Amino acid sequence: MVTIARPPSGAGTTTAGGDNVIDVRNLHVEFHTSLGTVRAVNGVSLGVPRGKTLGVVGESGCGKSVTAFAIMQLVATPGVITQGEVVLHARGKDPVNLLTYAKGSDDMRAVRGRHIGMIFQEPMTALNPCYTIGNQIAEAILLHRTKDHAQADAMTLEILSRVGLPSPSRLMTTFPHQLSGGMRQRAMIALALSCEPDLLLADEPTTALDVTTQAQILDVMRELQEHIGMSIMFVTHNLGVVAQMCDEVAVMYLGRIVEQASVDELFDSPKHPYTRALMRSIPQLGSGRKGRLEVIQGSIPGQFSKLAGCQFHPRCPDAMPGICDVKSPSLLPSGDGAQVSCFLHHDPSGSPRSPEAVVAHAQSATGAGGATVSSPN
Amino acid sequence: MATVEAVAASQASASTKIAEDVSQWTLMRWRFARNRLSLFGLIVLIILYLVAAIAPFLAPYPYNAIDTEYIHTPPTPVRFLNGQLSICPLTQFMRDFRWEYTEDCDRAVPIEFMVRGHPYTIFGVPFETHLFGVTQLPPPKTTPVRKPEAKADDPLAAFMGSSGESTMADATQPPRVFLLGSDIQGRDMLSRILEGSRISLTIGLVGVALSVVLGAVLGTASGYLGGLFDDLVQRFIEIIQSMPTLPLWAAIAAALPPTMPVPQRYFLITIILSFVSWTGLARQVRGKVMGYSSLDYIAAARLAGCSHMRIILTHMLPNASSHIIVVSTLAVPSAILGETALSFLGLGMLPPAVSWGVLLRDAQQIQSILLHPWLLIPALPIIITVTCYQFLGDGLRDAADPYSG
Amino acid sequence: MITFLIRRLLFMVVTVIFISMISFVLIELPPGSALDAKLQQFRSRGLNVTSDVVKSLEERYGINDPIYKKYWKWISHAVYGDFGQSFYLDQPVSSLIGSRIWFSIGMSTAALLFAWLVAIPVGVYSATHRNSLPDYLITVMQFLGVAIPEFLLAIVLMFIASWYFGVEVGVLYSKQYRDAPWSFGKLLDLLSHLWLPVVVIGTHSTAWLTRVMRANLLDVMGAQYVQTARSKGLGERAVVWKHAVRNALHPLVMALGATLPALISGEVIVSIVLNLPTTGPLYVQALINKDMYLAITFLLFLSILLVVGNLLADLALAWLDPRVRLE
Ligand SMILES: Nc1ncnc2c1ncn2[C@@H]1O[C@H](COP(=O)(O)OP(=O)(O)OP(=O)(O)O)[C@@H](O)[C@H]1O
Ligand code: SF4
Ligand SMILES: [Mg+2]
């Protein structure tokens, strides 16, 4: 049902029990502001398969960036990680729960930049305007790879040429404001990958760029991923980019993961009602002009409100009164390898429902036939 | 390409809905009310201005009443005697070339409230009632007052004989209550500080008001008209800002003849104070106006045939007004301090007018403060006022523009 | 960069010319001249001043010339270092101003250094320990530092210094060095007398700069590149001092233009209270006595001090910020 072109991917790998670089379990982040407590991340669980790319999608403000920062233990000041585990399986090292490290400890700092790199949405502001590109990259290398300045410079040159920047030697003495947005993002990628990390956290790295530059940046990232053999957690709004880049996708809604599945799985048979609505909002080539782009009904509840039951139930077309507004579903494996957090796919007790029951329920809820749920206009 | 953003695009979140319903001013008031410190500043300032308004009611004596029997008396201790707040009559001695005072608490007189005293007017209405005062005569002396041992070689004591003691304890006048002491002419510091608040609290405010008018007009015109006019105004501002503030103020103030009547001098000093401070304001307003000029609704108004004047008055000034209020609030402290400094140098307000700066002029000599530390008291209201204006200005700025530092 | 410098220098010259005009007009325009004060002085000494004498004096000093003529006369000599004659003190202005202006420069510079050296670390500490008890204390001190008039602070510190520490104030040298030739001991002695006024002059600016520094740093700490620096694995100290402070200094240097006038004003008034041999006391005396050439020259020099300070601030900004430097 989705016609966006995407490269053929291998068999849909699943997260559960697989070989993951990082496992996030039941992560909670709260912001204590003067107006009240914002539960920005409210029980996120996800895993990034080794050498693969996990896409994280969701509406603005659902907590994608906060999750990424929480993995690095870099949540901005009023925010605190209140609960959860972030287990890093670095190459040749024992798995370790990063949250057992203190925020500013040497252990945590040895992970940042070395095992986990990060790039941001705004290339314009992500680099320090006061220092040259070369200086900023060499700084990371000097921290983790070598103490020798000449060697660090050589490594910097190498990584700069890898990200496809012209005349890397000149970049050593160039300041960020002398570069275009696309070039800055390349420099930023070079910085994040300068120590060949196991995992790259990419927080909407292409959103601020034009389409051509975006494609080039994605190419560079894929190339380097292969070269270094790292995994990527790719935060984006763009489902087209997800289709191109990712092996797995995690869908977030209001500080929780509602569904994680392989890309094929997710695009072909989205399970969570929210995911389904997302899919329907994609303009479809060749589907004729009759279908209007769909919009998910209702609006996100205020940041401070506390909702009983499934967070999506006020907007969910399939909500089951008496169940969805009472109990909160948890992220559990559904039949075919994906993980879903919805009572349509498993009973409140936790056991999976049969697909027939799901369809039957969906039909009775909407009163329309077919496996596809039609839009409640 | 499809984005999740597109899904969310049509949804207005709850908070933006609220924002549509309430005006910018209401929001500003909310944010302001949350800031305790600036609220505190505002309340204290309101109290200070109220006090200044009813100063003569609170003052027990005329601010210029001279009494040579009470030269440099320390603050009168208030005691609780015979079930009432009371003060004890003083006896004046000359010792080591300075006046000393001893209390005679056997003859204490009570402090009374809402007493009749010297007449005064508030906003033109005559009154005679004062908040407090001492009207009763002390009972006649029964035991001789203890007198501090006069040193034998104290020439003045010798000169004045055994009666280096004044007769004021027996005087027909009720004893005086000087809660904050008295100055070199026996004038009540409290009454003088209260009177001084009228000039000190308003002169900066009027000065800033003038500079607001000047700054807003020139800033708006400069930002709106641009071109040569803008250039000229900007260069002029740069030149004024390249001159050190206080020496510049002093140079202009020195030109005022010392014999000028008080109201005239007051007014000219406000003009002098605003001569420098309008420049900063004009710059800020100009920046804002230039920002607005490029906005669509201004272009729309111009297309709709609005005159320049109309656009400035109905669109730009109201928009810049919250900004103007903030900047001018932050400008008041330096104007107040400016008046104080000028008066302290003898270039601002001059006696017989009293302002806090004029009062502090008496505290210029270190010997004088060592002996009479209460002469420094007028500094307190200055510090309190300026601090409160800063609290207020900071709070207003945060409320008007929560995203600036 | 060179053109930038030349443009700034040219503009500086023009500014100074305009300032000289404004100072001249401001001080010269009001009625009554130093000559009147001088004549008063003669008369009070019982000298008989005839109208002929008055006339010849008026002619000699050009009292009745139109103002532009007087200005031209003065400025054309001034460029050669001859700033006219002090009526009141009967000395050439240049000889009166010479050593005093250097003291003023020295004191202002020292106060500026003091302000920066205190404000930056304190501001950084305050911003990085936001909402802690020390932060609140620092904030209160900032407000008070701005609210207390300099002259008052000078009085109070003088009081404390002489009362509790027995320090002589209002003099530059202890007795034994007063007429001694220059030596290291004399320098130390000078410094030991100067620190108090320097602190007083600098207090206002320190308080203000601390506030600016704190706000800037809080701003900068929220910037993306600070997170980038952290995500490299840098320690918090390196993040703050290498990446954040460097950027937060930018507005601080720009604020220099605003602190300098306050600093020079402070220097003037503190010198008056402490009776230091800098420009301040003589300037106010000259104003009160209508000793116009002396007053104009002082005002001009203080302004030049400020203009040069601003130029230096611009250069510092260019050095600090590649975006300005490479323009
Ligand atoms: N510094 C902060 N103070 C208070 N709340 C915050 C802060 N940072 C984030 N939040 C809250 O956390 C929630 C999640 O924010 P986050 O930046 O992770 O969203 P996002 O999914 O990345 O959105 P976007 O797609 O717009 O980047 C937001 O709703 C916001 O209310
Ligand atoms: S749990 Fe219920 S409300 Fe939530 S998504 Fe599933 S069906 Fe909808
Ligand atoms: Mg984000």
Short mmCIF file of N, CA, C and O in Angstrom, two decimals, chain B residues 47-139:
data_model
loop_
_atom_site.label_atom_id
_atom_site.label_comp_id
_atom_site.label_asym_id
_atom_site.label_seq_id
_atom_site.Cartn_x
_atom_site.Cartn_y
_atom_site.Cartn_z
N ILE B 47 5.17 51.73 47.79
CA ILE B 47 5.19 52.25 49.15
C ILE B 47 6.06 53.51 49.23
O ILE B 47 5.66 54.53 49.80
N LEU B 48 7.23 53.46 48.61
CA LEU B 48 8.13 54.61 48.65
C LEU B 48 7.47 55.85 48.07
O LEU B 48 7.55 56.95 48.64
N TYR B 49 6.79 55.68 46.95
CA TYR B 49 6.15 56.85 46.32
C TYR B 49 4.98 57.35 47.17
O TYR B 49 4.75 58.55 47.25
N LEU B 50 4.25 56.41 47.80
CA LEU B 50 3.17 56.85 48.69
C LEU B 50 3.76 57.65 49.84
O LEU B 50 3.24 58.70 50.21
N VAL B 51 4.84 57.14 50.40
CA VAL B 51 5.49 57.85 51.50
C VAL B 51 5.90 59.25 51.07
O VAL B 51 5.68 60.23 51.77
N ALA B 52 6.47 59.34 49.86
CA ALA B 52 6.89 60.65 49.36
C ALA B 52 5.67 61.57 49.23
O ALA B 52 5.74 62.76 49.52
N ALA B 53 4.54 60.99 48.82
CA ALA B 53 3.35 61.81 48.61
C ALA B 53 2.85 62.40 49.93
O ALA B 53 2.43 63.55 49.99
N ILE B 54 2.92 61.61 51.02
CA ILE B 54 2.40 62.10 52.29
C ILE B 54 3.55 62.42 53.24
O ILE B 54 3.40 62.40 54.46
N ALA B 55 4.71 62.76 52.66
CA ALA B 55 5.90 62.98 53.48
C ALA B 55 5.68 63.92 54.67
O ALA B 55 6.05 63.58 55.80
N PRO B 56 5.04 65.08 54.50
CA PRO B 56 4.92 65.99 55.64
C PRO B 56 4.06 65.43 56.77
O PRO B 56 4.23 65.79 57.93
N PHE B 57 3.14 64.52 56.42
CA PHE B 57 2.33 63.89 57.45
C PHE B 57 3.18 62.97 58.31
O PHE B 57 3.03 62.89 59.53
N LEU B 58 4.10 62.27 57.67
CA LEU B 58 4.96 61.34 58.39
C LEU B 58 6.08 62.06 59.13
O LEU B 58 6.61 61.55 60.11
N ALA B 59 6.44 63.25 58.63
CA ALA B 59 7.56 63.97 59.23
C ALA B 59 7.08 64.71 60.48
O ALA B 59 6.11 65.44 60.44
N PRO B 60 7.77 64.52 61.62
CA PRO B 60 7.32 65.18 62.84
C PRO B 60 7.64 66.68 62.85
O PRO B 60 6.99 67.44 63.56
N TYR B 61 8.63 67.10 62.08
CA TYR B 61 9.03 68.51 62.10
C TYR B 61 9.16 69.04 60.68
O TYR B 61 9.32 68.26 59.75
N PRO B 62 9.13 70.37 60.54
CA PRO B 62 9.44 70.93 59.22
C PRO B 62 10.87 70.55 58.85
O PRO B 62 11.74 70.54 59.72
N TYR B 63 11.09 70.23 57.58
CA TYR B 63 12.41 69.71 57.21
C TYR B 63 13.51 70.74 57.38
O TYR B 63 14.68 70.42 57.44
N ASN B 64 13.11 72.04 57.45
CA ASN B 64 14.14 73.07 57.55
C ASN B 64 14.15 73.77 58.92
O ASN B 64 14.72 74.83 59.07
N ALA B 65 13.48 73.14 59.91
CA ALA B 65 13.43 73.77 61.23
C ALA B 65 14.77 73.61 61.93
O ALA B 65 15.22 72.50 62.21
N ILE B 66 15.41 74.75 62.21
CA ILE B 66 16.74 74.72 62.82
C ILE B 66 16.59 74.77 64.34
O ILE B 66 15.72 75.45 64.86
N ASP B 67 17.40 73.99 65.04
CA ASP B 67 17.37 74.05 66.49
C ASP B 67 18.78 73.85 67.01
O ASP B 67 19.30 72.73 67.03
N THR B 68 19.42 74.93 67.42
CA THR B 68 20.83 74.85 67.81
C THR B 68 21.04 74.09 69.10
O THR B 68 22.17 73.77 69.46
N GLU B 69 19.97 73.80 69.82
CA GLU B 69 20.15 73.02 71.04
C GLU B 69 20.23 71.53 70.76
O GLU B 69 20.39 70.72 71.66
N TYR B 70 20.03 71.17 69.51
CA TYR B 70 20.04 69.74 69.17
C TYR B 70 21.01 69.47 68.04
O TYR B 70 20.74 68.68 67.16
N ILE B 71 22.16 70.10 68.02
CA ILE B 71 23.13 69.89 66.95
C ILE B 71 23.69 68.48 67.00
O ILE B 71 24.15 68.02 68.04
N HIS B 72 23.63 67.82 65.85
CA HIS B 72 24.19 66.47 65.74
C HIS B 72 23.77 65.55 66.87
O HIS B 72 24.60 64.86 67.44
N THR B 73 22.48 65.53 67.20
CA THR B 73 22.05 64.55 68.20
C THR B 73 21.97 63.19 67.53
O THR B 73 21.52 63.07 66.40
N PRO B 74 22.41 62.16 68.23
CA PRO B 74 22.26 60.81 67.69
C PRO B 74 20.78 60.44 67.66
O PRO B 74 19.96 61.09 68.32
N PRO B 75 20.42 59.40 66.90
CA PRO B 75 19.02 58.97 66.85
C PRO B 75 18.45 58.80 68.26
O PRO B 75 19.07 58.18 69.12
N THR B 76 17.28 59.37 68.50
CA THR B 76 16.65 59.30 69.82
C THR B 76 16.20 57.88 70.11
O THR B 76 15.46 57.30 69.33
N PRO B 77 16.64 57.30 71.21
CA PRO B 77 16.17 55.95 71.55
C PRO B 77 14.70 56.00 71.96
O PRO B 77 14.30 56.90 72.72
N VAL B 78 13.92 55.09 71.46
CA VAL B 78 12.52 55.01 71.86
C VAL B 78 12.41 53.93 72.93
O VAL B 78 12.91 52.83 72.75
N ARG B 79 11.83 54.29 74.06
CA ARG B 79 11.77 53.32 75.17
C ARG B 79 10.33 53.02 75.51
O ARG B 79 9.43 53.78 75.19
N PHE B 80 10.17 51.90 76.16
CA PHE B 80 8.84 51.52 76.60
C PHE B 80 8.78 51.76 78.10
O PHE B 80 9.23 50.96 78.89
N LEU B 81 8.25 52.91 78.49
CA LEU B 81 8.21 53.29 79.90
C LEU B 81 6.76 53.59 80.30
O LEU B 81 6.00 54.14 79.50
N ASN B 82 6.41 53.29 81.52
CA ASN B 82 5.08 53.56 82.06
C ASN B 82 3.99 53.08 81.11
O ASN B 82 2.97 53.73 80.93
N GLY B 83 4.25 51.97 80.42
CA GLY B 83 3.22 51.42 79.55
C GLY B 83 3.04 52.16 78.24
O GLY B 83 2.08 51.92 77.52
N GLN B 84 3.94 53.07 77.91
CA GLN B 84 3.81 53.75 76.62
C GLN B 84 5.17 53.85 75.96
O GLN B 84 6.20 53.84 76.63
N LEU B 85 5.16 54.03 74.64
CA LEU B 85 6.40 54.36 73.95
C LEU B 85 6.78 55.76 74.36
O LEU B 85 5.96 56.67 74.30
N SER B 86 8.01 55.92 74.81
CA SER B 86 8.39 57.22 75.33
C SER B 86 9.80 57.57 74.89
O SER B 86 10.57 56.71 74.45
N ILE B 87 10.12 58.85 75.03
CA ILE B 87 11.51 59.26 74.86
C ILE B 87 11.93 60.01 76.11
O ILE B 87 11.10 60.50 76.88
N CYS B 88 13.24 60.07 76.33
CA CYS B 88 13.73 60.77 77.50
C CYS B 88 14.32 62.10 77.07
O CYS B 88 14.99 62.18 76.04
N PRO B 89 14.07 63.15 77.82
CA PRO B 89 14.65 64.45 77.49
C PRO B 89 16.17 64.37 77.52
O PRO B 89 16.75 63.57 78.26
N LEU B 90 16.81 65.17 76.72
CA LEU B 90 18.27 65.16 76.62
C LEU B 90 18.85 66.39 77.30
O LEU B 90 18.20 67.42 77.43
N THR B 91 20.07 66.24 77.73
CA THR B 91 20.80 67.39 78.23
C THR B 91 22.06 67.53 77.40
O THR B 91 22.76 66.54 77.15
N GLN B 92 22.33 68.74 76.95
CA GLN B 92 23.43 68.97 76.02
C GLN B 92 24.67 69.40 76.79
O GLN B 92 24.60 70.27 77.67
N PHE B 93 25.79 68.78 76.49
CA PHE B 93 27.07 69.18 77.10
C PHE B 93 28.08 69.46 76.02
O PHE B 93 28.08 68.80 74.98
N MET B 94 28.98 70.35 76.27
CA MET B 94 30.10 70.53 75.37
C MET B 94 31.28 69.81 75.99
O MET B 94 31.59 70.01 77.16
N ARG B 95 31.87 68.91 75.22
CA ARG B 95 32.98 68.14 75.75
C ARG B 95 33.94 67.87 74.61
O ARG B 95 33.51 67.45 73.52
N ASP B 96 35.19 68.08 74.84
CA ASP B 96 36.18 67.89 73.79
C ASP B 96 35.76 68.55 72.49
O ASP B 96 35.84 67.96 71.41
N PHE B 97 35.25 69.73 72.58
CA PHE B 97 34.83 70.51 71.41
C PHE B 97 33.67 69.90 70.65
O PHE B 97 33.50 70.16 69.47
N ARG B 98 32.93 69.04 71.27
CA ARG B 98 31.75 68.56 70.55
C ARG B 98 30.62 68.39 71.54
O ARG B 98 30.80 68.24 72.74
N TRP B 99 29.43 68.41 70.97
CA TRP B 99 28.25 68.29 71.81
C TRP B 99 28.01 66.85 72.19
O TRP B 99 28.11 65.96 71.37
N GLU B 100 27.71 66.67 73.46
CA GLU B 100 27.32 65.34 73.90
C GLU B 100 25.98 65.45 74.59
O GLU B 100 25.60 66.52 75.08
N TYR B 101 25.29 64.34 74.63
CA TYR B 101 23.93 64.38 75.18
C TYR B 101 23.76 63.26 76.20
O TYR B 101 24.27 62.16 76.02
N THR B 102 23.05 63.56 77.29
CA THR B 102 22.68 62.49 78.22
C THR B 102 21.17 62.46 78.36
O THR B 102 20.50 63.48 78.22
N GLU B 103 20.67 61.27 78.62
CA GLU B 103 19.23 61.11 78.75
C GLU B 103 18.81 61.24 80.20
O GLU B 103 19.57 60.90 81.11
N ASP B 104 17.61 61.71 80.42
CA ASP B 104 17.07 61.77 81.77
C ASP B 104 15.74 61.04 81.75
O ASP B 104 14.69 61.63 81.50
N CYS B 105 15.81 59.73 82.00
CA CYS B 105 14.62 58.92 81.77
C CYS B 105 13.60 58.99 82.91
O CYS B 105 12.52 58.43 82.83
N ASP B 106 13.97 59.66 83.99
CA ASP B 106 12.97 59.84 85.05
C ASP B 106 11.86 60.79 84.59
O ASP B 106 10.76 60.79 85.14
N ARG B 107 12.22 61.57 83.57
CA ARG B 107 11.24 62.58 83.15
C ARG B 107 10.76 62.28 81.73
O ARG B 107 10.52 63.19 80.94
N ALA B 108 10.66 60.99 81.46
CA ALA B 108 10.27 60.60 80.10
C ALA B 108 8.91 61.15 79.71
O ALA B 108 8.03 61.30 80.54
N VAL B 109 8.78 61.47 78.42
CA VAL B 109 7.47 61.89 77.90
C VAL B 109 7.05 60.90 76.83
O VAL B 109 7.88 60.35 76.11
N PRO B 110 5.75 60.66 76.72
CA PRO B 110 5.30 59.67 75.75
C PRO B 110 5.31 60.21 74.31
O PRO B 110 5.18 61.41 74.09
N ILE B 111 5.47 59.27 73.38
CA ILE B 111 5.29 59.61 71.96
C ILE B 111 3.81 59.47 71.66
O ILE B 111 3.19 58.48 72.04
N GLU B 112 3.22 60.48 71.04
CA GLU B 112 1.79 60.41 70.75
C GLU B 112 1.59 60.25 69.25
O GLU B 112 2.44 60.63 68.45
N PHE B 113 0.45 59.69 68.92
CA PHE B 113 0.16 59.48 67.50
C PHE B 113 -0.97 60.40 67.06
O PHE B 113 -1.82 60.78 67.85
N MET B 114 -0.97 60.73 65.78
CA MET B 114 -1.95 61.63 65.18
C MET B 114 -2.04 62.92 65.99
O MET B 114 -3.09 63.31 66.47
N VAL B 115 -0.90 63.57 66.12
CA VAL B 115 -0.87 64.79 66.91
C VAL B 115 -0.94 66.01 65.99
O VAL B 115 -0.64 65.93 64.81
N ARG B 116 -1.34 67.11 66.59
CA ARG B 116 -1.33 68.37 65.84
C ARG B 116 0.08 68.94 65.85
O ARG B 116 0.75 68.95 66.86
N GLY B 117 0.51 69.41 64.70
CA GLY B 117 1.86 69.98 64.64
C GLY B 117 1.87 71.11 63.64
O GLY B 117 0.83 71.74 63.40
N HIS B 118 3.03 71.33 63.03
CA HIS B 118 3.13 72.44 62.09
C HIS B 118 2.21 72.19 60.90
O HIS B 118 2.02 71.04 60.49
N PRO B 119 1.64 73.25 60.34
CA PRO B 119 0.72 73.07 59.21
C PRO B 119 1.46 72.73 57.92
O PRO B 119 2.62 73.08 57.76
N TYR B 120 0.80 72.02 57.05
CA TYR B 120 1.40 71.66 55.76
C TYR B 120 0.27 71.41 54.78
O TYR B 120 -0.91 71.39 55.17
N THR B 121 0.59 71.26 53.52
CA THR B 121 -0.44 70.91 52.54
C THR B 121 0.00 69.68 51.77
O THR B 121 1.18 69.46 51.52
N ILE B 122 -0.99 68.84 51.43
CA ILE B 122 -0.74 67.74 50.52
C ILE B 122 -1.66 67.94 49.33
O ILE B 122 -2.88 68.03 49.50
N PHE B 123 -1.10 68.06 48.15
CA PHE B 123 -1.87 68.35 46.93
C PHE B 123 -2.77 69.57 47.15
O PHE B 123 -3.93 69.58 46.74
N GLY B 124 -2.25 70.54 47.84
CA GLY B 124 -2.97 71.79 48.01
C GLY B 124 -3.96 71.80 49.17
O GLY B 124 -4.51 72.84 49.50
N VAL B 125 -4.19 70.63 49.79
CA VAL B 125 -5.14 70.60 50.90
C VAL B 125 -4.37 70.83 52.21
O VAL B 125 -3.38 70.14 52.46
N PRO B 126 -4.80 71.81 53.04
CA PRO B 126 -4.06 72.06 54.27
C PRO B 126 -4.36 71.04 55.36
O PRO B 126 -5.50 70.57 55.50
N PHE B 127 -3.32 70.65 56.09
CA PHE B 127 -3.46 69.72 57.22
C PHE B 127 -2.61 70.22 58.38
O PHE B 127 -1.69 71.02 58.18
N GLU B 128 -2.92 69.70 59.56
CA GLU B 128 -2.04 69.99 60.70
C GLU B 128 -1.67 68.74 61.46
O GLU B 128 -0.88 68.77 62.39
N THR B 129 -2.30 67.60 61.10
CA THR B 129 -2.07 66.36 61.82
C THR B 129 -0.79 65.67 61.35
O THR B 129 -0.51 65.64 60.16
N HIS B 130 -0.04 65.12 62.31
CA HIS B 130 1.15 64.36 61.96
C HIS B 130 1.02 62.97 62.56
O HIS B 130 0.36 62.78 63.57
N LEU B 131 1.69 62.03 61.91
CA LEU B 131 1.58 60.65 62.34
C LEU B 131 2.00 60.51 63.80
O LEU B 131 1.33 59.86 64.59
N PHE B 132 3.11 61.12 64.15
CA PHE B 132 3.54 61.02 65.54
C PHE B 132 4.27 62.29 65.94
O PHE B 132 4.61 63.13 65.09
N GLY B 133 4.47 62.45 67.21
CA GLY B 133 5.18 63.63 67.69
C GLY B 133 5.20 63.61 69.21
O GLY B 133 4.60 62.73 69.85
N VAL B 134 5.94 64.54 69.76
CA VAL B 134 5.99 64.66 71.23
C VAL B 134 5.49 66.06 71.56
O VAL B 134 6.05 67.05 71.10
N THR B 135 4.39 66.13 72.30
CA THR B 135 3.82 67.44 72.59
C THR B 135 3.87 67.77 74.07
O THR B 135 3.74 68.92 74.46
N GLN B 136 4.01 66.73 74.91
CA GLN B 136 3.94 67.00 76.34
C GLN B 136 5.26 67.51 76.88
O GLN B 136 6.33 67.08 76.44
N LEU B 137 5.14 68.43 77.86
CA LEU B 137 6.35 68.92 78.53
C LEU B 137 6.79 67.90 79.55
O LEU B 137 5.97 67.25 80.19
N PRO B 138 8.07 67.72 79.75
CA PRO B 138 8.53 66.79 80.77
C PRO B 138 8.24 67.36 82.16
O PRO B 138 8.18 68.58 82.31
N PRO B 139 8.05 66.50 83.15
CA PRO B 139 7.86 67.00 84.52
C PRO B 139 9.11 67.76 84.96
O PRO B 139 10.20 67.50 84.44
#
